[in-house]
Short mmCIF file of C-alpha atoms in Angstrom, two decimals:
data_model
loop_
_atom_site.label_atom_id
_atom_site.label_comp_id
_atom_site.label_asym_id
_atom_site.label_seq_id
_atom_site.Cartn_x
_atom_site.Cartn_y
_atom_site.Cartn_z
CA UNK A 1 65.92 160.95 100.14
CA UNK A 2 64.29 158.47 102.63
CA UNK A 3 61.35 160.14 102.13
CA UNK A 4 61.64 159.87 98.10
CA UNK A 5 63.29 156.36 98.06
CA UNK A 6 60.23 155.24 100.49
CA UNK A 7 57.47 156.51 98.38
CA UNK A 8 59.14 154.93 95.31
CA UNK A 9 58.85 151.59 96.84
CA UNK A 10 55.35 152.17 97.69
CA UNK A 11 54.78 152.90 93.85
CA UNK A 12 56.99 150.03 92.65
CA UNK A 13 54.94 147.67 95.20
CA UNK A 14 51.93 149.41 93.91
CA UNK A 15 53.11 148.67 90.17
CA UNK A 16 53.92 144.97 90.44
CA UNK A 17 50.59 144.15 92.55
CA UNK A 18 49.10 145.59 89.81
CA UNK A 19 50.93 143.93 87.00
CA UNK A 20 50.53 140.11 89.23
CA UNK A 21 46.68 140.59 89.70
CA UNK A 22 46.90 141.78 85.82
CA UNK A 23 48.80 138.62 84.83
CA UNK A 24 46.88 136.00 87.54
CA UNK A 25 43.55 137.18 85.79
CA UNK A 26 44.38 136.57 82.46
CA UNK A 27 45.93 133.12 83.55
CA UNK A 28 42.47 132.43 85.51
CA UNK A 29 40.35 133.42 82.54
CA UNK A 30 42.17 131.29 80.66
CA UNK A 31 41.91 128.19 82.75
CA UNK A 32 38.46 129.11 83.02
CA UNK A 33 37.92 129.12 78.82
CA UNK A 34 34.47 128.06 78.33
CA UNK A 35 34.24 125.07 75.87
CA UNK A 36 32.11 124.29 72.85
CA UNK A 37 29.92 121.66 72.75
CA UNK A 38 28.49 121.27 69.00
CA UNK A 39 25.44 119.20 67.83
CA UNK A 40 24.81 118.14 63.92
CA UNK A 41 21.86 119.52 62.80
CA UNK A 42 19.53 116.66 61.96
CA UNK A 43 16.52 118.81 63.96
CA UNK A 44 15.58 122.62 63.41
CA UNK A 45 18.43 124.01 66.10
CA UNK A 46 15.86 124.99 68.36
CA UNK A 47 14.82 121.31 68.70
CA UNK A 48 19.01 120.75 69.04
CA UNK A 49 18.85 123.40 72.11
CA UNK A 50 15.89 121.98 73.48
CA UNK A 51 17.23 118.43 73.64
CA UNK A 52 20.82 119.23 74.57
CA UNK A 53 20.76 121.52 76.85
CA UNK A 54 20.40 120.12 79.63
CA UNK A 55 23.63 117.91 78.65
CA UNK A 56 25.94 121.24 78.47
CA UNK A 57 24.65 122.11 81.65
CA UNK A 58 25.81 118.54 83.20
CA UNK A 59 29.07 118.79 81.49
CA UNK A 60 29.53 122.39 83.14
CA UNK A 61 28.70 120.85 86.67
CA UNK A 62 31.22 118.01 86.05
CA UNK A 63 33.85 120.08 84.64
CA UNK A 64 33.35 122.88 86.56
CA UNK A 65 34.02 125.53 83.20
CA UNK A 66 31.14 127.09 81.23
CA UNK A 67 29.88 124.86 78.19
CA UNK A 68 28.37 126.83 75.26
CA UNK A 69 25.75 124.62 73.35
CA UNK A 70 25.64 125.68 69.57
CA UNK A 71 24.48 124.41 65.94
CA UNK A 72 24.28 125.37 62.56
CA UNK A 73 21.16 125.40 60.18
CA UNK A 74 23.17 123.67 57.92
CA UNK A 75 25.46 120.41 57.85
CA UNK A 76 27.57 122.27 55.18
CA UNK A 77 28.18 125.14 57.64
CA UNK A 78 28.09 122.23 61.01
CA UNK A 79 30.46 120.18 59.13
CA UNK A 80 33.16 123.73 58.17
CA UNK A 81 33.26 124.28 61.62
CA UNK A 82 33.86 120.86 62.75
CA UNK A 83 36.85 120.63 60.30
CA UNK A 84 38.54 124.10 61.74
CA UNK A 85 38.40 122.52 65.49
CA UNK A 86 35.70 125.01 66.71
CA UNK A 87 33.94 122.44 68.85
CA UNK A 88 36.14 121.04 71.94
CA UNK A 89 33.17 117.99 72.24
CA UNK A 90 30.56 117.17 69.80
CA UNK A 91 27.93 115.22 68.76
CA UNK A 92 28.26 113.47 65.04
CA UNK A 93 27.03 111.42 62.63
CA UNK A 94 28.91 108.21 62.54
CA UNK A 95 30.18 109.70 58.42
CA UNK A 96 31.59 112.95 60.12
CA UNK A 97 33.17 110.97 62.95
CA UNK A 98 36.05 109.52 60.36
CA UNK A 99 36.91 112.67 58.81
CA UNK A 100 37.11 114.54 62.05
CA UNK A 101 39.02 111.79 64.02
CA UNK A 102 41.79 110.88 60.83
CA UNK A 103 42.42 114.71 60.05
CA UNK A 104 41.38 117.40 62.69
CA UNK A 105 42.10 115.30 65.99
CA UNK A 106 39.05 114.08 67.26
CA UNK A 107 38.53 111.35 69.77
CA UNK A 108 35.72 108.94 70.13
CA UNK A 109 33.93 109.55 73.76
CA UNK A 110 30.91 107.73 74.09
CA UNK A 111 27.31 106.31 71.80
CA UNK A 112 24.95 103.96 71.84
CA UNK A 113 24.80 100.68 71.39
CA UNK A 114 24.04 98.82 68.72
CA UNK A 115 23.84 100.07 64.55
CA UNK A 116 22.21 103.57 63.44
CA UNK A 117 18.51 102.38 61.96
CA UNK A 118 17.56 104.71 59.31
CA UNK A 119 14.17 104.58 58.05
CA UNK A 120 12.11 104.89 54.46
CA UNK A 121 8.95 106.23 55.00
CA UNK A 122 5.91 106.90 53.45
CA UNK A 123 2.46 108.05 53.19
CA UNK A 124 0.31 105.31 54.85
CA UNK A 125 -2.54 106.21 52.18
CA UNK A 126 0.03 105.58 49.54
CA UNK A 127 0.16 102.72 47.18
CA UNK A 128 3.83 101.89 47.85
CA UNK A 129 4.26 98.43 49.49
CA UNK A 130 8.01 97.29 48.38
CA UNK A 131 11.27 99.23 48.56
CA UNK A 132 11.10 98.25 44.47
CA UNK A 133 8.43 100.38 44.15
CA UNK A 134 10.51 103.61 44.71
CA UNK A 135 11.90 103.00 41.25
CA UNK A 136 11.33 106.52 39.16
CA UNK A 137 9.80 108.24 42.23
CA UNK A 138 11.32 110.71 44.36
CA UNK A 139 13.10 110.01 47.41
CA UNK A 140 13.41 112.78 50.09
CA UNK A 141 16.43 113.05 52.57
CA UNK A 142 18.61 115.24 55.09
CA UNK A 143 21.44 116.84 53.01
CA UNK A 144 23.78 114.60 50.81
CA UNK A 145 26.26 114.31 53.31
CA UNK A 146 24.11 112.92 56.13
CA UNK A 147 24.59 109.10 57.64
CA UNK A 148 21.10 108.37 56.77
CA UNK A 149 20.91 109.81 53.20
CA UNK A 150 24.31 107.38 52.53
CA UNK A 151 21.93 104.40 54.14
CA UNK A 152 19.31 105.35 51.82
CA UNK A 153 21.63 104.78 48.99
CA UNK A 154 22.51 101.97 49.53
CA UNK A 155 19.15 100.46 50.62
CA UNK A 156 18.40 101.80 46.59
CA UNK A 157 21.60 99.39 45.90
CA UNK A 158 20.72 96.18 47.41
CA UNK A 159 17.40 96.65 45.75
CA UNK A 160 18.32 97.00 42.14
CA UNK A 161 17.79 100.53 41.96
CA UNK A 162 20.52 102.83 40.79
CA UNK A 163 20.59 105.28 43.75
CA UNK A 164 21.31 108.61 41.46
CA UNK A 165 19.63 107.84 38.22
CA UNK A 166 16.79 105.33 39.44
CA UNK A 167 15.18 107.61 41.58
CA UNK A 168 14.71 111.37 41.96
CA UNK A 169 16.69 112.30 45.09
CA UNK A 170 15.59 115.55 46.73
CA UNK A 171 18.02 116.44 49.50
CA UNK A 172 16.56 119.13 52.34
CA UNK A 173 17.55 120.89 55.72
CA UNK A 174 17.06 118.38 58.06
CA UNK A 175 14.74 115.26 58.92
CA UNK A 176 11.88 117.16 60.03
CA UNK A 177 11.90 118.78 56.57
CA UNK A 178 12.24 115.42 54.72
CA UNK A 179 9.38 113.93 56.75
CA UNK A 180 7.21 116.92 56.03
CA UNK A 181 7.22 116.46 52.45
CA UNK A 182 5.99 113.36 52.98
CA UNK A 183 3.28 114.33 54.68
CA UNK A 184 2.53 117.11 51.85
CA UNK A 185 2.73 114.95 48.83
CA UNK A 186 5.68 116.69 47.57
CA UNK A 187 7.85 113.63 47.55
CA UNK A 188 7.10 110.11 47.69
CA UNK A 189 9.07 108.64 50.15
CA UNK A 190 12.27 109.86 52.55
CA UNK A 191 14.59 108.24 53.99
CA UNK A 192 15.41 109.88 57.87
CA UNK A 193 16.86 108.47 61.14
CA UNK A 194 14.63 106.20 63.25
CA UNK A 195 14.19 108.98 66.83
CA UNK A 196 13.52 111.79 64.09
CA UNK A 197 10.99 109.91 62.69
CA UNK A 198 9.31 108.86 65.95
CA UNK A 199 8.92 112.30 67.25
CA UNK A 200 7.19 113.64 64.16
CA UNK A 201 4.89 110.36 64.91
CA UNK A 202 3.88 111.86 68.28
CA UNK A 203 3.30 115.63 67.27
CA UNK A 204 1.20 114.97 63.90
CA UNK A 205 -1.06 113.35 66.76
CA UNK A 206 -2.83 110.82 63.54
CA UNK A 207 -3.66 113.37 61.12
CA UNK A 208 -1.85 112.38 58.24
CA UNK A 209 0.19 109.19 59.05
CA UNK A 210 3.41 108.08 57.97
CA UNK A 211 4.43 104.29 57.55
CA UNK A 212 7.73 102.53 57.58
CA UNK A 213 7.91 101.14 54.27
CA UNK A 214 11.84 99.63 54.61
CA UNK A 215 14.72 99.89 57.52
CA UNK A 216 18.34 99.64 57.17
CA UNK A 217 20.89 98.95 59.39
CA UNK A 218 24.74 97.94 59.78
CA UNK A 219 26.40 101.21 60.21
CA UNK A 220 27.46 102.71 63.92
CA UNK A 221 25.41 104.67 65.70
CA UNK A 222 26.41 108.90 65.71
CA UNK A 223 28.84 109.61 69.01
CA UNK A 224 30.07 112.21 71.44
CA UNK A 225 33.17 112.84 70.34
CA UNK A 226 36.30 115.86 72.30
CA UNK A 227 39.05 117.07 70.03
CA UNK A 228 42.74 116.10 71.45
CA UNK A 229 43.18 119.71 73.15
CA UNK A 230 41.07 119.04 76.00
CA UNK A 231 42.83 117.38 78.81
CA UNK A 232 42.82 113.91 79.29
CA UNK A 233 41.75 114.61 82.71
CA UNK A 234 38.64 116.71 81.69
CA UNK A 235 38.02 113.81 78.73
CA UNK A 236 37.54 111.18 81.25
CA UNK A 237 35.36 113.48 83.12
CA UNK A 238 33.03 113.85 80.21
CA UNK A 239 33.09 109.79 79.49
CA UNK A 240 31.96 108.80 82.84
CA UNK A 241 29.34 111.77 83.04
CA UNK A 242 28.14 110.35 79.50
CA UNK A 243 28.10 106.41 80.58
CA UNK A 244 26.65 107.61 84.33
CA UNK A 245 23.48 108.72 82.92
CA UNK A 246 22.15 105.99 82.61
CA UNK A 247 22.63 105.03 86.85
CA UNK A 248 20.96 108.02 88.01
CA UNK A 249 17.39 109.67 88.59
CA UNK A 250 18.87 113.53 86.67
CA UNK A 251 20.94 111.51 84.12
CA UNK A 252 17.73 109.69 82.84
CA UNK A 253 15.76 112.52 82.80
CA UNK A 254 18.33 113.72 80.43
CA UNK A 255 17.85 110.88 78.18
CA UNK A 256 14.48 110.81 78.50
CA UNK A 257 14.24 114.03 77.32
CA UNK A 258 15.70 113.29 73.69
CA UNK A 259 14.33 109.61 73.53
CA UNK A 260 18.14 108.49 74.13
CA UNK A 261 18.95 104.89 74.91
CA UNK A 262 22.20 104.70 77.10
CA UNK A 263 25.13 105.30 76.30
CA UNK A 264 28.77 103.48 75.91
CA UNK A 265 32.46 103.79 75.43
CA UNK A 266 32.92 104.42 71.74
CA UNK A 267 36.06 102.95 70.06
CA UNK A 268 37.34 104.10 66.77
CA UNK A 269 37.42 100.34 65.48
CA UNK A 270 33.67 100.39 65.83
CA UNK A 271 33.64 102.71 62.73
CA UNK A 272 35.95 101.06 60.17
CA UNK A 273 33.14 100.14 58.68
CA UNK A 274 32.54 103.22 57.18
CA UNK A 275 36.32 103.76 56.61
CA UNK A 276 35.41 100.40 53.72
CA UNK A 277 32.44 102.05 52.11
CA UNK A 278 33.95 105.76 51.73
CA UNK A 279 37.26 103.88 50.15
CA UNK A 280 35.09 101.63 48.00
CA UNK A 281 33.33 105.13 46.67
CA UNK A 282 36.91 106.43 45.14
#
């Protein structure tokens, strides 16, 4: 019986070291869940990866968990996922911010300073000279849902020009693809955000040029934003690594990178702004 009772203790030890180092995994891989970082798509997604990558990577050394950088060829599909909570921290247009902060529990990290400057551009060879010229032409954009293709209406607006029926509106993937018909005569103007517009300026290296034929302004600039189930710990983390950037030699490479200015605490006041229009549009 010794015997017996002895090797039935070694089995039961055997059993519940088994079942602990079982149990203390699955707890470890769970502290260790990697988080999603999302990015709207206002560039082809490899231009997204290219650009942001480098920030995932700086928000896994911070927060010491794997980040997993992802976009969608789409805003449609971007903006689906954003409203199911797939991303734990994102990057937004300022229009997407509201919806994801009042109904899927967002919070506002960090952007830059200052208002979003959206741009409508043209052909310089073109004969358009005045916003009032766009009247009965056809106006390219990102998709319908996109910050700067709302600023484009409205610029249409405050010029007279009946933003739906006044112009032809012709609504594509993404900036690139609104700039590019430009360039190819397919449309006659389109209306894009001003860093989009500046890097197609550098790669078409003065072949066929583009010119700024209006700007707009007055709306918040898009923001970092990490949904409420992130610890408040970890959210501070990713606010100060944000703001540091700025301070040091890798941080500015960073921003370098993407053309980004610096960036700051973002406060949800700083978009009630658009909380006016979108209620004014019902």
């Amino acid at each position: 019986m010794p015997i017996c009772a002895a090797k039935v203790t070694r089995f039961a030890c055997r059993l519940l070291g088994a079942v602990a180092i079982a149990f203390g995994g699955g707890l470890a891989s769970g502290a260790e869940k990697l988080y999603e970082f999302g990015v709207f798509p206002y560039l082809p997604v490899r231009h997204i990866h290219e650009l942001y990558r480098p920030m995932a990577s700086d928000f896994e050394a911070k927060l010491g968990r794997q980040v997993q950088l992802s976009s969608k060829a789409s805003y449609e599909k971007f903006g689906d996922e954003l409203r199911r909570g797939i991303y734990d921290i994102a990057f937004v247009q300022p229009f997407d911010y509201v919806d994801a902060h009042d109904k899927h529990g967002y919070l506002p990290l960090a952007r830059s300073p200052g208002d979003l400057e959206a741009l409508i551009v043209v052909r310089d060879d073109g004969p358009l000279k005045d916003l009032k010229d766009l009247r009965g032409k056809t106006v390219a954009n990102p998709p319908a849902d996109a910050a700067v293709s709302h600023l484009t209406s409205m610029a249409l607006w405050e010029a007279g020009i009946e933003p739906n029926t006044g112009v032809r509106r012709d609504y594509g993937k993404n900036h690139f693809a609104c700039l590019q018909s430009v360039l190819i005569g397919a449309v006659d103007a389109c209306g894009v955000a001003e860093p989009a517009f500046r890097r197609v300026e550098e790669q078409i290296h003065g072949t066929a040029r583009l010119r700024v034929l209006h700007k707009i302004s007055g709306v918040p600039r898009p923001l970092f934003i990490v949904h409420t189930r992130v610890p408040r710990k970890e959210r501070e983390t990713l606010l100060t690594t944000i703001v540091g950037w700025s301070n040091t030699e890798e941080g500015r490479k960073i921003l370098d990178r993407g053309q980004f200015g610096t960036f700051v605490p973002a406060k949800d006041a700083d978009y009630e702004v658009l909380r006016r229009y979108i209620r004014s549009k019902k």
